[in-house]
Amino acid sequence: MTDYIIAIHGGAGTILKSLMTAEKEKLYKVALQDALDQGIKILRNGGSALDAVVHATSVLEDCPLFNAGKGSVFTHDGGHEMDASVMNGSDLKAGAVAGVRNIKNPVLHAKAVMNHSEHVFLFGAGAEEFARKERIEFESDEYFFEKCRYDQLLEIRDSDQVRLDHSNTKFGTVGAVARDVGGNLAAATSTGGMTNKRYGRVGDSPIIGAGTYANNNTCAVSCTGHGEYFIRSVVAYDVSCLMEYKGMTLQQACDEVVMKKLKNMDGEGGLIAIDKLANCSMVFNSEGMYRGFQDADGRNEIMIYKS
Ligand code: ASP
């Protein structure tokens, strides 16, 4: 049996092969592979699942192709408000930040909240004050400026629409889940949220139990999709609960939540999950989801569309 394994996602949504060029596809695959390679290296060297998911997520945050960190979508006000969370399955410790601006890697910020504060969830200016104290890296507005993201905002800025960053030219939230050699599970998720969001809108990604959850007794989960539905369905925790209380396998639990419960309420998106036995499920009810996994046996897969 494989002992360590990592899975990542770069967002789910309307990702159609017919609209994708070979060059673009290659860029995404290279970026996903890089994150997987860096994550598995940590696990191979005996590092923790927590360190692996945080690092793999930060690699994706640094890549402008994805809606997190550098590639975050624009808010209605023309800024960036980012959300992120991490959870450690061995002790159920968790950290999260929401609505933070100019933080280079929100996932590192979330990890600092978990490790260096007595709190779980910080938001806005207070979270940024904590980041300064923790010497978390900040970046200028220019660092976060991506023209295609700005064009996305201009398309809908004068309307009340908020839009998922999930079309073929604009990509989504990132996350990772892992099991380390010690059998510990961890999950991390990071996002810029939805284009044109306002009023301090926060999605599922930083909410423990909705967008992120990890418990050594069941599974680690990271979600992507229309956050409002994922919050209402408490998606990540629901997967864990179906395993814990109903005895479902990981795949059954993921199918139940994503393909039945979410789908029945028109909640578009998907998730990646790994269980305590190192099984991996990557389930989505949208056209596609950027995703991949790598394990101790050398299995390595990267996928974008429905297979
Ligand atoms: N779940 C994220 C949110 O609603 C968006 C995404 O997955 O791309 O903020």
Tab-separated table of C-alpha atoms and ligand atoms in Angstrom:
chain	number	residue	atom	x	y	z
A	1	MET	CA	0.000	0.000	0.000
A	2	THR	CA	1.193	3.474	-0.810
A	3	ASP	CA	1.878	5.420	2.354
A	4	TYR	CA	2.272	9.028	1.352
A	5	ILE	CA	0.257	10.871	-1.252
A	6	ILE	CA	-0.630	14.416	-2.270
A	7	ALA	CA	-3.437	15.777	-4.447
A	8	ILE	CA	-3.950	19.332	-5.677
A	9	HIS	CA	-6.569	21.357	-7.528
A	10	GLY	CA	-6.518	24.624	-9.412
A	11	GLY	CA	-10.249	25.265	-9.576
A	12	ALA	CA	-13.337	23.665	-11.092
A	13	GLY	CA	-15.760	25.115	-13.600
A	14	THR	CA	-16.570	25.527	-17.263
A	15	ILE	CA	-13.290	24.292	-18.589
A	16	LEU	CA	-13.862	22.905	-22.066
A	17	LYS	CA	-11.295	21.167	-24.222
A	18	SER	CA	-12.895	22.761	-27.272
A	19	LEU	CA	-11.912	26.196	-25.949
A	20	MET	CA	-8.424	25.272	-24.801
A	21	THR	CA	-5.287	25.664	-26.908
A	22	ALA	CA	-2.474	23.144	-26.666
A	23	GLU	CA	-0.112	25.856	-25.418
A	24	LYS	CA	-2.457	26.966	-22.647
A	25	GLU	CA	-3.121	23.410	-21.599
A	26	LYS	CA	0.601	22.831	-21.352
A	27	LEU	CA	1.075	25.901	-19.148
A	28	TYR	CA	-1.513	24.665	-16.678
A	29	LYS	CA	-0.150	21.154	-16.635
A	30	VAL	CA	3.386	22.389	-16.041
A	31	ALA	CA	2.193	24.579	-13.165
A	32	LEU	CA	0.212	21.733	-11.568
A	33	GLN	CA	3.146	19.348	-11.993
A	34	ASP	CA	5.488	21.806	-10.337
A	35	ALA	CA	3.207	22.074	-7.288
A	36	LEU	CA	2.834	18.284	-7.088
A	37	ASP	CA	6.581	17.707	-7.422
A	38	GLN	CA	7.381	20.200	-4.703
A	39	GLY	CA	4.714	18.778	-2.406
A	40	ILE	CA	5.693	15.127	-2.861
A	41	LYS	CA	9.339	15.984	-2.232
A	42	ILE	CA	8.419	17.148	1.259
A	43	LEU	CA	6.493	13.924	1.920
A	44	ARG	CA	9.271	11.732	0.459
A	45	ASN	CA	11.744	13.342	2.846
A	46	GLY	CA	9.512	12.521	5.797
A	47	GLY	CA	7.962	15.976	6.041
A	48	SER	CA	4.471	16.510	7.393
A	49	ALA	CA	1.249	16.478	5.395
A	50	LEU	CA	0.670	20.011	6.692
A	51	ASP	CA	3.967	21.313	5.302
A	52	ALA	CA	3.339	19.556	1.990
A	53	VAL	CA	-0.147	21.008	1.435
A	54	VAL	CA	0.879	24.495	2.520
A	55	HIS	CA	3.901	24.497	0.251
A	56	ALA	CA	2.082	23.026	-2.777
A	57	THR	CA	-0.679	25.604	-2.312
A	58	SER	CA	1.842	28.446	-2.080
A	59	VAL	CA	3.434	27.308	-5.361
A	60	LEU	CA	0.017	27.607	-7.023
A	61	GLU	CA	-0.541	30.993	-5.353
A	62	ASP	CA	2.640	32.257	-6.993
A	63	CYS	CA	1.409	31.239	-10.439
A	64	PRO	CA	-0.727	33.921	-12.162
A	65	LEU	CA	-2.801	31.274	-13.959
A	66	PHE	CA	-4.815	30.528	-10.843
A	67	ASN	CA	-7.247	32.625	-8.827
A	68	ALA	CA	-5.233	32.780	-5.619
A	69	GLY	CA	-2.274	34.845	-4.444
A	70	LYS	CA	-0.727	36.552	-7.463
A	71	GLY	CA	-3.527	35.628	-9.874
A	72	SER	CA	-6.416	36.646	-7.615
A	73	VAL	CA	-9.499	38.117	-9.263
A	74	PHE	CA	-10.535	41.744	-8.758
A	75	THR	CA	-13.149	42.948	-6.302
A	76	HIS	CA	-15.764	45.513	-7.344
A	77	ASP	CA	-13.503	48.231	-5.933
A	78	GLY	CA	-10.625	47.155	-8.156
A	79	GLY	CA	-8.613	45.525	-5.387
A	80	HIS	CA	-7.940	41.997	-4.211
A	81	GLU	CA	-9.362	40.408	-1.091
A	82	MET	CA	-8.036	36.938	-0.515
A	83	ASP	CA	-9.218	34.041	1.620
A	84	ALA	CA	-7.280	30.951	2.750
A	85	SER	CA	-7.333	28.175	5.317
A	86	VAL	CA	-5.365	25.176	6.546
A	87	MET	CA	-6.268	22.249	8.769
A	88	ASN	CA	-4.149	19.567	10.393
A	89	GLY	CA	-5.832	16.185	10.796
A	90	SER	CA	-3.881	14.834	13.773
A	91	ASP	CA	-4.997	17.466	16.293
A	92	LEU	CA	-7.798	19.236	14.379
A	93	LYS	CA	-5.860	22.489	14.554
A	94	ALA	CA	-6.882	25.020	11.949
A	95	GLY	CA	-6.055	28.533	10.769
A	96	ALA	CA	-7.829	30.834	8.345
A	97	VAL	CA	-7.804	34.373	6.975
A	98	ALA	CA	-10.439	36.229	4.974
A	99	GLY	CA	-10.576	39.478	3.053
A	100	VAL	CA	-6.839	40.091	3.321
A	101	ARG	CA	-5.109	42.477	0.929
A	102	ASN	CA	-1.562	42.509	-0.432
A	103	ILE	CA	-0.531	39.279	1.305
A	104	LYS	CA	1.766	37.398	-1.098
A	105	ASN	CA	0.832	33.928	0.160
A	106	PRO	CA	-2.425	33.856	2.130
A	107	VAL	CA	-1.932	30.140	2.862
A	108	LEU	CA	1.222	30.976	4.867
A	109	HIS	CA	-0.760	33.638	6.670
A	110	ALA	CA	-3.445	31.045	7.554
A	111	LYS	CA	-0.773	28.650	8.798
A	112	ALA	CA	0.684	31.403	11.004
A	113	VAL	CA	-2.772	32.014	12.497
A	114	MET	CA	-2.960	28.313	13.312
A	115	ASN	CA	0.523	28.043	14.784
A	116	HIS	CA	1.134	31.437	16.347
A	117	SER	CA	-2.185	32.733	17.574
A	118	GLU	CA	-4.802	31.467	19.966
A	119	HIS	CA	-7.417	31.971	17.262
A	120	VAL	CA	-8.621	30.086	14.215
A	121	PHE	CA	-10.029	32.765	11.918
A	122	LEU	CA	-8.859	36.363	11.357
A	123	PHE	CA	-10.209	38.811	8.798
A	124	GLY	CA	-9.402	42.122	7.142
A	125	ALA	CA	-7.269	44.804	8.769
A	126	GLY	CA	-6.793	42.835	11.992
A	127	ALA	CA	-5.529	39.831	10.062
A	128	GLU	CA	-3.092	42.103	8.214
A	129	GLU	CA	-1.843	43.556	11.490
A	130	PHE	CA	-1.183	40.021	12.693
A	131	ALA	CA	0.619	39.261	9.401
A	132	ARG	CA	2.948	42.228	9.929
A	133	LYS	CA	3.743	41.016	13.416
A	134	GLU	CA	4.487	37.552	12.031
A	135	ARG	CA	6.640	39.017	9.244
A	136	ILE	CA	4.399	37.524	6.578
A	137	GLU	CA	5.407	38.844	3.154
A	138	PHE	CA	3.333	41.664	1.634
A	139	GLU	CA	3.302	42.652	-2.040
A	140	SER	CA	2.369	45.820	-3.903
A	141	ASP	CA	-0.908	46.274	-5.820
A	142	GLU	CA	1.126	46.023	-9.042
A	143	TYR	CA	2.235	42.500	-8.122
A	144	PHE	CA	-1.404	41.387	-8.134
A	145	PHE	CA	-2.341	43.191	-11.353
A	146	GLU	CA	-3.127	40.733	-14.159
A	147	LYS	CA	-4.668	42.317	-17.222
A	148	CYS	CA	-7.000	39.424	-18.043
A	149	ARG	CA	-8.392	39.568	-14.511
A	150	TYR	CA	-8.953	43.308	-14.828
A	151	ASP	CA	-10.773	42.816	-18.139
A	152	GLN	CA	-12.963	40.242	-16.382
A	153	LEU	CA	-13.932	42.862	-13.826
A	154	LEU	CA	-14.629	45.545	-16.452
A	155	GLU	CA	-17.024	43.156	-18.218
A	156	ILE	CA	-19.341	43.003	-15.210
A	157	ARG	CA	-18.367	45.875	-12.949
A	158	ASP	CA	-21.455	47.954	-13.761
A	159	SER	CA	-23.773	45.075	-12.979
A	160	ASP	CA	-24.731	43.298	-9.797
A	161	GLN	CA	-23.167	40.088	-11.064
A	162	VAL	CA	-20.411	38.315	-9.239
A	163	ARG	CA	-18.636	35.754	-11.327
A	164	LEU	CA	-16.762	32.592	-10.579
A	165	ASP	CA	-13.334	32.607	-12.067
A	166	HIS	CA	-14.094	29.455	-13.921
A	167	SER	CA	-14.273	30.080	-17.638
A	168	ASN	CA	-11.723	28.781	-20.036
A	169	THR	CA	-9.570	31.877	-19.974
A	170	LYS	CA	-9.693	32.539	-16.243
A	171	PHE	CA	-8.982	30.012	-13.590
A	172	GLY	CA	-9.865	29.104	-10.085
A	173	THR	CA	-9.157	28.608	-6.480
A	174	VAL	CA	-6.278	26.348	-5.466
A	175	GLY	CA	-5.863	23.714	-2.798
A	176	ALA	CA	-4.062	20.594	-1.670
A	177	VAL	CA	-4.649	17.545	0.515
A	178	ALA	CA	-2.062	15.012	1.672
A	179	ARG	CA	-1.255	12.019	3.817
A	180	ASP	CA	2.286	11.759	5.175
A	181	VAL	CA	4.347	8.676	6.101
A	182	GLY	CA	3.112	8.979	9.669
A	183	GLY	CA	-0.502	8.637	8.503
A	184	ASN	CA	-1.342	12.261	9.218
A	185	LEU	CA	-3.736	14.129	6.965
A	186	ALA	CA	-3.883	17.842	6.142
A	187	ALA	CA	-5.750	20.191	3.810
A	188	ALA	CA	-5.231	23.740	2.511
A	189	THR	CA	-7.269	26.040	0.260
A	190	SER	CA	-6.600	29.555	-1.084
A	191	THR	CA	-8.585	31.901	-3.310
A	192	GLY	CA	-9.183	35.405	-4.591
A	193	GLY	CA	-12.916	34.610	-4.433
A	194	MET	CA	-15.273	35.871	-7.125
A	195	THR	CA	-14.790	38.678	-9.647
A	196	ASN	CA	-16.707	41.853	-8.759
A	197	LYS	CA	-17.414	40.698	-5.213
A	198	ARG	CA	-18.278	43.458	-2.735
A	199	TYR	CA	-19.686	44.123	0.717
A	200	GLY	CA	-16.866	42.037	2.209
A	201	ARG	CA	-18.132	38.851	0.588
A	202	VAL	CA	-16.371	35.740	1.882
A	203	GLY	CA	-16.664	32.338	0.195
A	204	ASP	CA	-16.215	28.810	1.438
A	205	SER	CA	-12.437	28.566	1.033
A	206	PRO	CA	-11.446	30.008	4.434
A	207	ILE	CA	-14.327	28.376	6.297
A	208	ILE	CA	-13.290	25.264	8.164
A	209	GLY	CA	-15.808	22.533	7.401
A	210	ALA	CA	-17.072	24.213	4.226
A	211	GLY	CA	-14.062	24.631	1.911
A	212	THR	CA	-11.411	22.847	3.966
A	213	TYR	CA	-11.368	20.029	6.502
A	214	ALA	CA	-8.920	17.391	7.772
A	215	ASN	CA	-9.298	14.668	10.373
A	216	ASN	CA	-6.917	11.721	10.711
A	217	ASN	CA	-9.866	9.436	11.483
A	218	THR	CA	-11.543	10.108	8.158
A	219	CYS	CA	-10.156	12.320	5.407
A	220	ALA	CA	-8.695	15.616	4.235
A	221	VAL	CA	-10.758	17.733	1.818
A	222	SER	CA	-10.194	20.911	-0.206
A	223	CYS	CA	-13.061	22.369	-2.241
A	224	THR	CA	-13.546	24.661	-5.223
A	225	GLY	CA	-16.757	26.011	-6.697
A	226	HIS	CA	-19.607	28.389	-6.011
A	227	GLY	CA	-18.784	29.192	-2.399
A	228	GLU	CA	-22.262	30.125	-1.229
A	229	TYR	CA	-23.497	26.582	-1.964
A	230	PHE	CA	-20.440	25.008	-0.376
A	231	ILE	CA	-21.021	26.991	2.818
A	232	ARG	CA	-24.698	26.075	2.965
A	233	SER	CA	-23.857	22.402	2.421
A	234	VAL	CA	-20.877	22.391	4.805
A	235	VAL	CA	-19.272	20.311	2.071
A	236	ALA	CA	-15.852	19.336	3.419
A	237	TYR	CA	-17.159	18.320	6.840
A	238	ASP	CA	-20.099	16.517	5.292
A	239	VAL	CA	-17.720	14.228	3.392
A	240	SER	CA	-15.935	13.445	6.658
A	241	CYS	CA	-19.242	12.897	8.494
A	242	LEU	CA	-20.564	10.476	5.892
A	243	MET	CA	-17.430	8.402	6.399
A	244	GLU	CA	-17.473	8.678	10.186
A	245	TYR	CA	-21.152	8.181	10.905
A	246	LYS	CA	-22.405	6.275	7.892
A	247	GLY	CA	-19.339	4.179	7.188
A	248	MET	CA	-19.133	5.294	3.572
A	249	THR	CA	-15.914	4.949	1.612
A	250	LEU	CA	-14.177	8.154	0.581
A	251	GLN	CA	-15.428	7.842	-2.984
A	252	GLN	CA	-19.016	7.163	-1.881
A	253	ALA	CA	-18.979	10.140	0.458
A	254	CYS	CA	-17.559	12.486	-2.195
A	255	ASP	CA	-20.066	11.281	-4.798
A	256	GLU	CA	-22.946	11.714	-2.373
A	257	VAL	CA	-22.002	15.294	-1.541
A	258	VAL	CA	-20.835	16.603	-4.926
A	259	MET	CA	-22.904	14.602	-7.402
A	260	LYS	CA	-26.136	14.411	-5.385
A	261	LYS	CA	-26.477	16.977	-2.607
A	262	LEU	CA	-24.689	19.885	-4.297
A	263	LYS	CA	-25.999	19.082	-7.739
A	264	ASN	CA	-29.589	18.972	-6.507
A	265	MET	CA	-29.241	22.553	-5.301
A	266	ASP	CA	-27.347	23.699	-8.443
A	267	GLY	CA	-24.124	24.106	-6.500
A	268	GLU	CA	-21.400	23.925	-9.105
A	269	GLY	CA	-17.886	22.766	-8.272
A	270	GLY	CA	-15.810	19.934	-6.929
A	271	LEU	CA	-13.279	18.777	-4.391
A	272	ILE	CA	-10.162	16.722	-3.850
A	273	ALA	CA	-9.897	14.360	-0.905
A	274	ILE	CA	-7.522	11.794	0.595
A	275	ASP	CA	-8.457	9.340	3.324
A	276	LYS	CA	-6.473	7.745	6.134
A	277	LEU	CA	-5.735	4.708	3.920
A	278	ALA	CA	-4.247	6.977	1.238
A	279	ASN	CA	-7.171	6.620	-1.161
A	280	CYS	CA	-7.676	9.678	-3.335
A	281	SER	CA	-10.926	11.048	-4.819
A	282	MET	CA	-11.244	14.002	-7.151
A	283	VAL	CA	-14.926	14.647	-7.838
A	284	PHE	CA	-16.646	17.532	-9.637
A	285	ASN	CA	-20.051	18.254	-11.136
A	286	SER	CA	-18.770	20.995	-13.462
A	287	GLU	CA	-17.252	20.628	-16.940
A	288	GLY	CA	-13.755	20.331	-15.609
A	289	MET	CA	-11.405	20.723	-12.680
A	290	TYR	CA	-7.671	21.312	-12.730
A	291	ARG	CA	-6.383	18.481	-10.623
A	292	GLY	CA	-3.665	15.929	-10.023
A	293	PHE	CA	-2.072	13.607	-7.558
A	294	GLN	CA	1.231	11.892	-6.933
A	295	ASP	CA	2.019	9.070	-4.504
A	296	ALA	CA	4.796	7.007	-2.952
A	297	ASP	CA	4.453	4.339	-5.647
A	298	GLY	CA	5.340	6.864	-8.316
A	299	ARG	CA	1.837	7.208	-9.691
A	300	ASN	CA	1.426	10.699	-11.101
A	301	GLU	CA	-1.668	12.014	-12.847
A	302	ILE	CA	-2.730	15.449	-13.977
A	303	MET	CA	-6.177	15.999	-15.439
A	304	ILE	CA	-8.352	18.886	-16.515
A	305	TYR	CA	-11.517	17.616	-18.183
A	306	LYS	CA	-14.052	14.922	-17.402
A	307	SER	CA	-12.369	11.601	-18.008
B	1	ASP	N1	-14.951	28.658	-3.794
B	1	ASP	C1	-14.418	29.949	-4.144
B	1	ASP	C2	-15.326	31.020	-3.589
B	1	ASP	O1	-16.529	30.902	-3.681
B	1	ASP	C3	-14.284	30.156	-5.609
B	1	ASP	C4	-13.552	29.085	-6.366
B	1	ASP	O2	-13.554	27.926	-5.984
B	1	ASP	O3	-12.945	29.424	-7.410
B	1	ASP	O4	-14.816	32.016	-3.116
